[in-house]
Amino acid sequence: MKVLTTHGCNDKGRAVGVGGLDAALKESVKKGLKSADFSVREDRRLSGKNPQNICNQGDRGVGVQLEIPVGLRSMMFRELERSTGKGTTE
């Protein structure tokens, strides 16, 4: 089983952070995001490389995490409610 976790981060930018210990899956996800015209980045602060990270807790001990910045989420949703995590898409 492959593990992909999705998180939100407070970065104002629009590039999706991609991290984790599953190098092959990470490259595949990055390629897919780029082909869909998303900007991607790797960030040392949110690298997902710690074996205790939730994305690396599956049977294989490796996974991928996506960090979706608030700048991108604001483009995707008219309103973002931090307390509920609910938003309205356009």
PDB file of C-alpha atoms in Angstrom:
ATOM      1  CA  MET A   1       0.000   0.000   0.000  1.00  0.00           C
ATOM      2  CA  LYS A   2       1.251   3.493  -0.827  1.00  0.00           C
ATOM      3  CA  VAL A   3       0.656   6.428   1.506  1.00  0.00           C
ATOM      4  CA  LEU A   4      -0.022  10.030   0.430  1.00  0.00           C
ATOM      5  CA  THR A   5      -0.945  12.579   3.085  1.00  0.00           C
ATOM      6  CA  THR A   6      -2.266  16.075   2.464  1.00  0.00           C
ATOM      7  CA  HIS A   7      -1.629  18.972   4.805  1.00  0.00           C
ATOM      8  CA  GLY A   8      -2.187  22.698   4.748  1.00  0.00           C
ATOM      9  CA  CYS A   9       0.634  25.124   5.494  1.00  0.00           C
ATOM     10  CA  ASN A  10       0.633  28.875   6.129  1.00  0.00           C
ATOM     11  CA  ASP A  11       2.926  29.817   3.253  1.00  0.00           C
ATOM     12  CA  LYS A  12       1.543  32.677   1.174  1.00  0.00           C
ATOM     13  CA  GLY A  13       2.909  31.209  -2.059  1.00  0.00           C
ATOM     14  CA  ARG A  14       1.136  28.928  -4.495  1.00  0.00           C
ATOM     15  CA  ALA A  15       3.668  26.118  -4.936  1.00  0.00           C
ATOM     16  CA  VAL A  16       2.672  22.720  -3.546  1.00  0.00           C
ATOM     17  CA  GLY A  17       5.284  21.309  -1.181  1.00  0.00           C
ATOM     18  CA  VAL A  18       6.127  17.673  -1.888  1.00  0.00           C
ATOM     19  CA  GLY A  19       8.094  15.585   0.592  1.00  0.00           C
ATOM     20  CA  GLY A  20       8.422  12.164   2.143  1.00  0.00           C
ATOM     21  CA  LEU A  21      10.644   9.104   1.983  1.00  0.00           C
ATOM     22  CA  ASP A  22       9.081   7.378  -1.045  1.00  0.00           C
ATOM     23  CA  ALA A  23      11.370   8.828  -3.727  1.00  0.00           C
ATOM     24  CA  ALA A  24       9.675   7.098  -6.678  1.00  0.00           C
ATOM     25  CA  LEU A  25       6.161   8.107  -5.645  1.00  0.00           C
ATOM     26  CA  LYS A  26       7.355  11.620  -4.828  1.00  0.00           C
ATOM     27  CA  GLU A  27       8.779  12.048  -8.339  1.00  0.00           C
ATOM     28  CA  SER A  28       5.593  10.660  -9.874  1.00  0.00           C
ATOM     29  CA  VAL A  29       3.418  13.053  -7.861  1.00  0.00           C
ATOM     30  CA  LYS A  30       5.648  16.008  -8.740  1.00  0.00           C
ATOM     31  CA  LYS A  31       5.449  15.098 -12.430  1.00  0.00           C
ATOM     32  CA  GLY A  32       1.659  14.819 -12.249  1.00  0.00           C
ATOM     33  CA  LEU A  33       1.289  18.140 -10.464  1.00  0.00           C
ATOM     34  CA  LYS A  34       3.553  19.887 -12.958  1.00  0.00           C
ATOM     35  CA  SER A  35       1.644  18.406 -15.904  1.00  0.00           C
ATOM     36  CA  ALA A  36      -1.532  19.887 -14.364  1.00  0.00           C
ATOM     37  CA  ASP A  37       0.197  23.311 -14.227  1.00  0.00           C
ATOM     38  CA  PHE A  38       0.845  23.347 -10.489  1.00  0.00           C
ATOM     39  CA  SER A  39       4.129  24.719  -9.192  1.00  0.00           C
ATOM     40  CA  VAL A  40       5.944  22.337  -6.856  1.00  0.00           C
ATOM     41  CA  ARG A  41       8.744  22.749  -4.351  1.00  0.00           C
ATOM     42  CA  GLU A  42      10.663  20.798  -1.755  1.00  0.00           C
ATOM     43  CA  ASP A  43      11.099  22.512   1.599  1.00  0.00           C
ATOM     44  CA  ARG A  44      13.535  21.359   4.272  1.00  0.00           C
ATOM     45  CA  ARG A  45      11.207  22.519   7.073  1.00  0.00           C
ATOM     46  CA  LEU A  46       8.338  20.375   5.803  1.00  0.00           C
ATOM     47  CA  SER A  47      10.321  17.610   4.147  1.00  0.00           C
ATOM     48  CA  GLY A  48       8.371  14.619   5.498  1.00  0.00           C
ATOM     49  CA  LYS A  49      11.664  12.725   5.856  1.00  0.00           C
ATOM     50  CA  ASN A  50      11.317  11.865   9.517  1.00  0.00           C
ATOM     51  CA  PRO A  51      10.419   8.163   9.823  1.00  0.00           C
ATOM     52  CA  GLN A  52       7.884   9.179  12.518  1.00  0.00           C
ATOM     53  CA  ASN A  53       6.031  11.465  10.092  1.00  0.00           C
ATOM     54  CA  ILE A  54       2.496  10.184   9.477  1.00  0.00           C
ATOM     55  CA  CYS A  55       3.208   9.801   5.752  1.00  0.00           C
ATOM     56  CA  ASN A  56       5.912   7.237   6.569  1.00  0.00           C
ATOM     57  CA  GLN A  57       3.807   5.113   8.921  1.00  0.00           C
ATOM     58  CA  GLY A  58       2.362   2.668   6.369  1.00  0.00           C
ATOM     59  CA  ASP A  59       3.482  -0.953   5.910  1.00  0.00           C
ATOM     60  CA  ARG A  60       6.384   0.086   3.687  1.00  0.00           C
ATOM     61  CA  GLY A  61       7.720   2.741   6.098  1.00  0.00           C
ATOM     62  CA  VAL A  62       7.799   5.346   3.326  1.00  0.00           C
ATOM     63  CA  GLY A  63       5.253   7.730   1.866  1.00  0.00           C
ATOM     64  CA  VAL A  64       4.684  11.163   0.394  1.00  0.00           C
ATOM     65  CA  GLN A  65       3.196  14.292   1.887  1.00  0.00           C
ATOM     66  CA  LEU A  66       1.729  17.278   0.118  1.00  0.00           C
ATOM     67  CA  GLU A  67       1.747  20.687   1.759  1.00  0.00           C
ATOM     68  CA  ILE A  68      -0.934  22.908   0.215  1.00  0.00           C
ATOM     69  CA  PRO A  69      -0.121  26.566   0.967  1.00  0.00           C
ATOM     70  CA  VAL A  70      -2.780  29.034   2.046  1.00  0.00           C
ATOM     71  CA  GLY A  71      -1.998  31.106  -1.068  1.00  0.00           C
ATOM     72  CA  LEU A  72      -3.103  28.233  -3.303  1.00  0.00           C
ATOM     73  CA  ARG A  73      -6.070  27.282  -1.109  1.00  0.00           C
ATOM     74  CA  SER A  74      -7.289  30.886  -1.292  1.00  0.00           C
ATOM     75  CA  MET A  75      -7.324  30.618  -5.083  1.00  0.00           C
ATOM     76  CA  MET A  76      -9.262  27.337  -4.957  1.00  0.00           C
ATOM     77  CA  PHE A  77     -11.952  28.385  -2.473  1.00  0.00           C
ATOM     78  CA  ARG A  78     -14.000  31.580  -2.208  1.00  0.00           C
ATOM     79  CA  GLU A  79     -13.930  31.401   1.568  1.00  0.00           C
ATOM     80  CA  LEU A  80     -11.720  29.453   3.925  1.00  0.00           C
ATOM     81  CA  GLU A  81     -12.921  28.790   7.444  1.00  0.00           C
ATOM     82  CA  ARG A  82      -9.939  27.802   9.543  1.00  0.00           C
ATOM     83  CA  SER A  83     -12.062  26.580  12.438  1.00  0.00           C
ATOM     84  CA  THR A  84     -14.002  24.050  10.350  1.00  0.00           C
ATOM     85  CA  GLY A  85     -11.708  23.499   7.383  1.00  0.00           C
ATOM     86  CA  LYS A  86     -14.729  23.997   5.146  1.00  0.00           C
ATOM     87  CA  GLY A  87     -14.627  26.086   2.040  1.00  0.00           C
ATOM     88  CA  THR A  88     -16.770  26.820  -0.972  1.00  0.00           C
ATOM     89  CA  THR A  89     -15.338  26.027  -4.378  1.00  0.00           C
ATOM     90  CA  GLU A  90     -15.887  28.259  -7.370  1.00  0.00           C
TER      91      GLU A  90
END
